[in-house]
Amino acid sequence: MSNSHSVGVVTPQRVRFDTPLALKSGASLPSFELVYETYGTLNATASNAVLVCHALSGSHHVAGTYGDDPKSAGWWDNLVGPGKPLDTNKFFVVGVNNLGGCYGSTGPLSINPENGRRYGADFPLVTVEDWVAAQARLADHLGIDAWAGVLGGSLGGMQALEWSLQFPERIRHALVIASAPKLSAQNIAFNEVARQAILSDPDFHQGHYVERGVVPVTGLRLARMIGHITYLSDDQMGEKFGRQLRHGERRFNYDVEFEVESYLRYQGDKFAGFFDANTYLMMTKALDYFDPAYDFGGDLDAALARAKADFFVASFSTDWRFSPARSREIVSALLHNRRRVAYAEIDCPAGHDSFLLDDRHYHALLRAYLENIAV
Amino acid sequence: MNQTPHSEARERFDYAVIADWIPPGERVLDLGCGDGTLLAYLRETKNVTGYGVEIDADRVLGCIRNGVDVIQIDIERGLSGFEDASFDHVIISQALQAMHATEHVLEEMLRVGREAVISFPNFAFRANREAIRAGHMPVSANLPYDWFQTPNVRFFTLIDFEGLCERLGIEVRERLAFDDQGNAVTDDPNLNGSLVFYRLGRAR
């Protein structure tokens, strides 16, 4: 993509809400702030707005760059921009950092107004439902009655699905990619290992590490490493690293020997350098709790009866963390409820991370679906 | 989202034959729906709702471009995401001959649909018989592929198909046959029919 297809230099914005937000857990936030970015122009009838929801480690910075630094490109910059599949010449695109995030929205790093200290571990657990409720406040603020579409991959896809259930009248199209109607036991297990890595780090200090001037780097690093293993496919790891040796020979010690170890350590270090451990813990819990069928005795058909949106559901053949079978569960429930739905199972070697790549066929599908959305 | 870009669809006589069997406003499922042209045509002419099912990635993309709701699954593995009796008609237009699991597909069609509509090329059509007699695999209007590149894997005739239906307890409710010019034939359709259409239900 040439620069002419970039949204260019962008600036995050901030909005404060002073009406308390009742959370799924029973707790309540007296006030909160959300950081967000927008790309494109909202039309006169506000019918062209698309919300892009982020996954575990994402942010409001979906597209464009800060200043002229090309390294600061947004996390879904390959998708969003003028002439790109989510075309900012047509759509007004909104990215928002979710509640509890660590990129500027109210979260564990924020100051608790009750005691003037950072929330840390005292920040209440927020769920996908809570995120969507907070996003609806942002929609109100921006003058958007109904989204033309809500789009997300993985945990972001769960938010798109949740929008269709919590606010059926406020979303016309839900684009649910590489996602699931709930996590499997195996998936929760991976999250639990990640959490234990953080919780058992001596620098965690029951979540109040910032006050002590430390960061549970070791735990965060391990959590990211295990996450990364599950985001890639076995084949792709094999192709990328195989059994390649760092030094061309075996050294019989615990330093980096195999290239895959080097990759994981690099990813872990990078992540631990900027992501907040409390946010990570909370995000994994939000994933674990998400289950719209929970209040319907496990009946997903009944849970999705409220939805009125049209759906685009996509999965990736090599994604074993959010496998095609999970997406097909969503599709089945939508078929049961006679919703309009298109479902694509995309042949892509890159595992769960495929949803972030600019695979030609994947992007052609998104472009085709988005082009047909009337605004 | 609701445009039907394929004006040539109106000229496809086989689509018109199928549309004649579909009452307005029905719920239909089109198996092996290609780029969704038939469904778009039925939506336009009969105001139907429903879905296409397709396995080929490029055709799925075609469906989405055409605003047709397509589900990308392998029909040969069954229609497990679809509930019993959830469609009025399940259609398979010139695609059954390209599937291995013939019996399973037929059973599944009449599980999820009240009736099934099927069209297929008749291997016993006169021109095909002549090709065989001359020592060649047939290449004709409705069997247009050379043997080494045909997507078709099952070659059968009206008599063969009706025999299978009987064995599976499937009732033939209507049958239409057409020659390679698209003219209806009634005289010896197993010899004179090139493309045939069946409307099927469960034997009562």
PDB file of N, CA, C and O in Angstrom, chain A residues 1-2 4-7 77-91 363 367 371:
ATOM      1  N   MET A   1       0.845  -1.208   0.000  1.00  0.00           N
ATOM      2  CA  MET A   1       0.000   0.000   0.000  1.00  0.00           C
ATOM      3  C   MET A   1       0.878   1.256   0.000  1.00  0.00           C
ATOM      4  O   MET A   1       1.770   1.391   0.837  1.00  0.00           O
ATOM      5  N   SER A   2       0.615   2.132  -0.890  1.00  0.00           N
ATOM      6  CA  SER A   2       1.377   3.376  -0.916  1.00  0.00           C
ATOM      7  C   SER A   2       0.826   4.324   0.145  1.00  0.00           C
ATOM      8  O   SER A   2      -0.247   4.124   0.700  1.00  0.00           O
ATOM      9  N   SER A   4      -0.480   7.107  -0.178  1.00  0.00           N
ATOM     10  CA  SER A   4      -1.724   7.787  -0.559  1.00  0.00           C
ATOM     11  C   SER A   4      -2.938   7.039  -0.012  1.00  0.00           C
ATOM     12  O   SER A   4      -4.030   7.580   0.029  1.00  0.00           O
ATOM     13  N   HIS A   5      -2.739   5.774   0.399  1.00  0.00           N
ATOM     14  CA  HIS A   5      -3.850   5.014   0.978  1.00  0.00           C
ATOM     15  C   HIS A   5      -3.832   5.047   2.502  1.00  0.00           C
ATOM     16  O   HIS A   5      -4.550   4.297   3.147  1.00  0.00           O
ATOM     17  N   SER A   6      -2.992   5.878   3.066  1.00  0.00           N
ATOM     18  CA  SER A   6      -2.957   5.992   4.519  1.00  0.00           C
ATOM     19  C   SER A   6      -3.866   7.130   4.963  1.00  0.00           C
ATOM     20  O   SER A   6      -4.057   8.103   4.237  1.00  0.00           O
ATOM     21  N   VAL A   7      -4.425   6.979   6.152  1.00  0.00           N
ATOM     22  CA  VAL A   7      -5.220   8.085   6.684  1.00  0.00           C
ATOM     23  C   VAL A   7      -4.305   9.227   7.128  1.00  0.00           C
ATOM     24  O   VAL A   7      -4.777  10.298   7.488  1.00  0.00           O
ATOM     25  N   ASP A  77      -3.723  -0.846  10.191  1.00  0.00           N
ATOM     26  CA  ASP A  77      -3.503   0.142   9.139  1.00  0.00           C
ATOM     27  C   ASP A  77      -3.638  -0.471   7.746  1.00  0.00           C
ATOM     28  O   ASP A  77      -3.976   0.226   6.788  1.00  0.00           O
ATOM     29  N   ASN A  78      -3.373  -1.768   7.621  1.00  0.00           N
ATOM     30  CA  ASN A  78      -3.492  -2.382   6.281  1.00  0.00           C
ATOM     31  C   ASN A  78      -4.953  -2.491   5.820  1.00  0.00           C
ATOM     32  O   ASN A  78      -5.224  -2.722   4.646  1.00  0.00           O
ATOM     33  N   LEU A  79      -5.880  -2.300   6.733  1.00  0.00           N
ATOM     34  CA  LEU A  79      -7.301  -2.459   6.396  1.00  0.00           C
ATOM     35  C   LEU A  79      -8.027  -1.127   6.238  1.00  0.00           C
ATOM     36  O   LEU A  79      -8.975  -1.015   5.458  1.00  0.00           O
ATOM     37  N   VAL A  80      -7.572  -0.131   7.001  1.00  0.00           N
ATOM     38  CA  VAL A  80      -8.357   1.106   7.136  1.00  0.00           C
ATOM     39  C   VAL A  80      -7.635   2.278   6.478  1.00  0.00           C
ATOM     40  O   VAL A  80      -6.499   2.588   6.839  1.00  0.00           O
ATOM     41  N   GLY A  81      -8.289   2.923   5.533  1.00  0.00           N
ATOM     42  CA  GLY A  81      -7.709   4.099   4.891  1.00  0.00           C
ATOM     43  C   GLY A  81      -8.427   4.393   3.597  1.00  0.00           C
ATOM     44  O   GLY A  81      -9.282   3.610   3.162  1.00  0.00           O
ATOM     45  N   PRO A  82      -8.076   5.514   2.967  1.00  0.00           N
ATOM     46  CA  PRO A  82      -8.736   5.834   1.695  1.00  0.00           C
ATOM     47  C   PRO A  82      -8.398   4.795   0.620  1.00  0.00           C
ATOM     48  O   PRO A  82      -7.222   4.558   0.343  1.00  0.00           O
ATOM     49  N   GLY A  83      -9.409   4.153   0.073  1.00  0.00           N
ATOM     50  CA  GLY A  83      -9.200   3.133  -0.961  1.00  0.00           C
ATOM     51  C   GLY A  83      -8.893   1.760  -0.398  1.00  0.00           C
ATOM     52  O   GLY A  83      -8.782   0.785  -1.142  1.00  0.00           O
ATOM     53  N   LYS A  84      -8.735   1.640   0.907  1.00  0.00           N
ATOM     54  CA  LYS A  84      -8.493   0.323   1.511  1.00  0.00           C
ATOM     55  C   LYS A  84      -9.843  -0.377   1.743  1.00  0.00           C
ATOM     56  O   LYS A  84     -10.894   0.236   1.602  1.00  0.00           O
ATOM     57  N   PRO A  85      -9.795  -1.678   2.112  1.00  0.00           N
ATOM     58  CA  PRO A  85     -11.073  -2.408   2.264  1.00  0.00           C
ATOM     59  C   PRO A  85     -12.087  -1.690   3.164  1.00  0.00           C
ATOM     60  O   PRO A  85     -13.261  -1.604   2.814  1.00  0.00           O
ATOM     61  N   LEU A  86     -11.658  -1.202   4.303  1.00  0.00           N
ATOM     62  CA  LEU A  86     -12.547  -0.346   5.111  1.00  0.00           C
ATOM     63  C   LEU A  86     -12.197   1.092   4.721  1.00  0.00           C
ATOM     64  O   LEU A  86     -11.291   1.723   5.284  1.00  0.00           O
ATOM     65  N   ASP A  87     -12.917   1.562   3.714  1.00  0.00           N
ATOM     66  CA  ASP A  87     -12.541   2.757   2.961  1.00  0.00           C
ATOM     67  C   ASP A  87     -12.995   4.019   3.698  1.00  0.00           C
ATOM     68  O   ASP A  87     -14.193   4.260   3.865  1.00  0.00           O
ATOM     69  N   THR A  88     -12.023   4.830   4.091  1.00  0.00           N
ATOM     70  CA  THR A  88     -12.357   6.050   4.834  1.00  0.00           C
ATOM     71  C   THR A  88     -12.898   7.156   3.927  1.00  0.00           C
ATOM     72  O   THR A  88     -13.315   8.198   4.415  1.00  0.00           O
ATOM     73  N   ASN A  89     -12.884   6.912   2.587  1.00  0.00           N
ATOM     74  CA  ASN A  89     -13.601   7.844   1.706  1.00  0.00           C
ATOM     75  C   ASN A  89     -15.111   7.666   1.839  1.00  0.00           C
ATOM     76  O   ASN A  89     -15.892   8.561   1.535  1.00  0.00           O
ATOM     77  N   LYS A  90     -15.508   6.470   2.256  1.00  0.00           N
ATOM     78  CA  LYS A  90     -16.933   6.154   2.408  1.00  0.00           C
ATOM     79  C   LYS A  90     -17.363   6.183   3.875  1.00  0.00           C
ATOM     80  O   LYS A  90     -18.409   6.719   4.214  1.00  0.00           O
ATOM     81  N   PHE A  91     -16.536   5.586   4.717  1.00  0.00           N
ATOM     82  CA  PHE A  91     -16.939   5.386   6.116  1.00  0.00           C
ATOM     83  C   PHE A  91     -16.234   6.354   7.067  1.00  0.00           C
ATOM     84  O   PHE A  91     -15.121   6.809   6.811  1.00  0.00           O
ATOM     85  N   HIS A 363      -8.863  -9.834   2.483  1.00  0.00           N
ATOM     86  CA  HIS A 363      -9.177  -8.427   2.311  1.00  0.00           C
ATOM     87  C   HIS A 363     -10.183  -8.196   1.185  1.00  0.00           C
ATOM     88  O   HIS A 363     -11.005  -7.278   1.266  1.00  0.00           O
ATOM     89  N   ARG A 367     -13.581  -6.200   1.704  1.00  0.00           N
ATOM     90  CA  ARG A 367     -13.868  -5.087   0.804  1.00  0.00           C
ATOM     91  C   ARG A 367     -15.245  -5.279   0.153  1.00  0.00           C
ATOM     92  O   ARG A 367     -16.062  -4.356   0.121  1.00  0.00           O
ATOM     93  N   GLU A 371     -18.295  -2.820   0.811  1.00  0.00           N
ATOM     94  CA  GLU A 371     -18.765  -2.020  -0.328  1.00  0.00           C
ATOM     95  C   GLU A 371     -20.282  -2.101  -0.475  1.00  0.00           C
ATOM     96  O   GLU A 371     -20.916  -1.159  -0.942  1.00  0.00           O
TER      97      GLU A 371
END
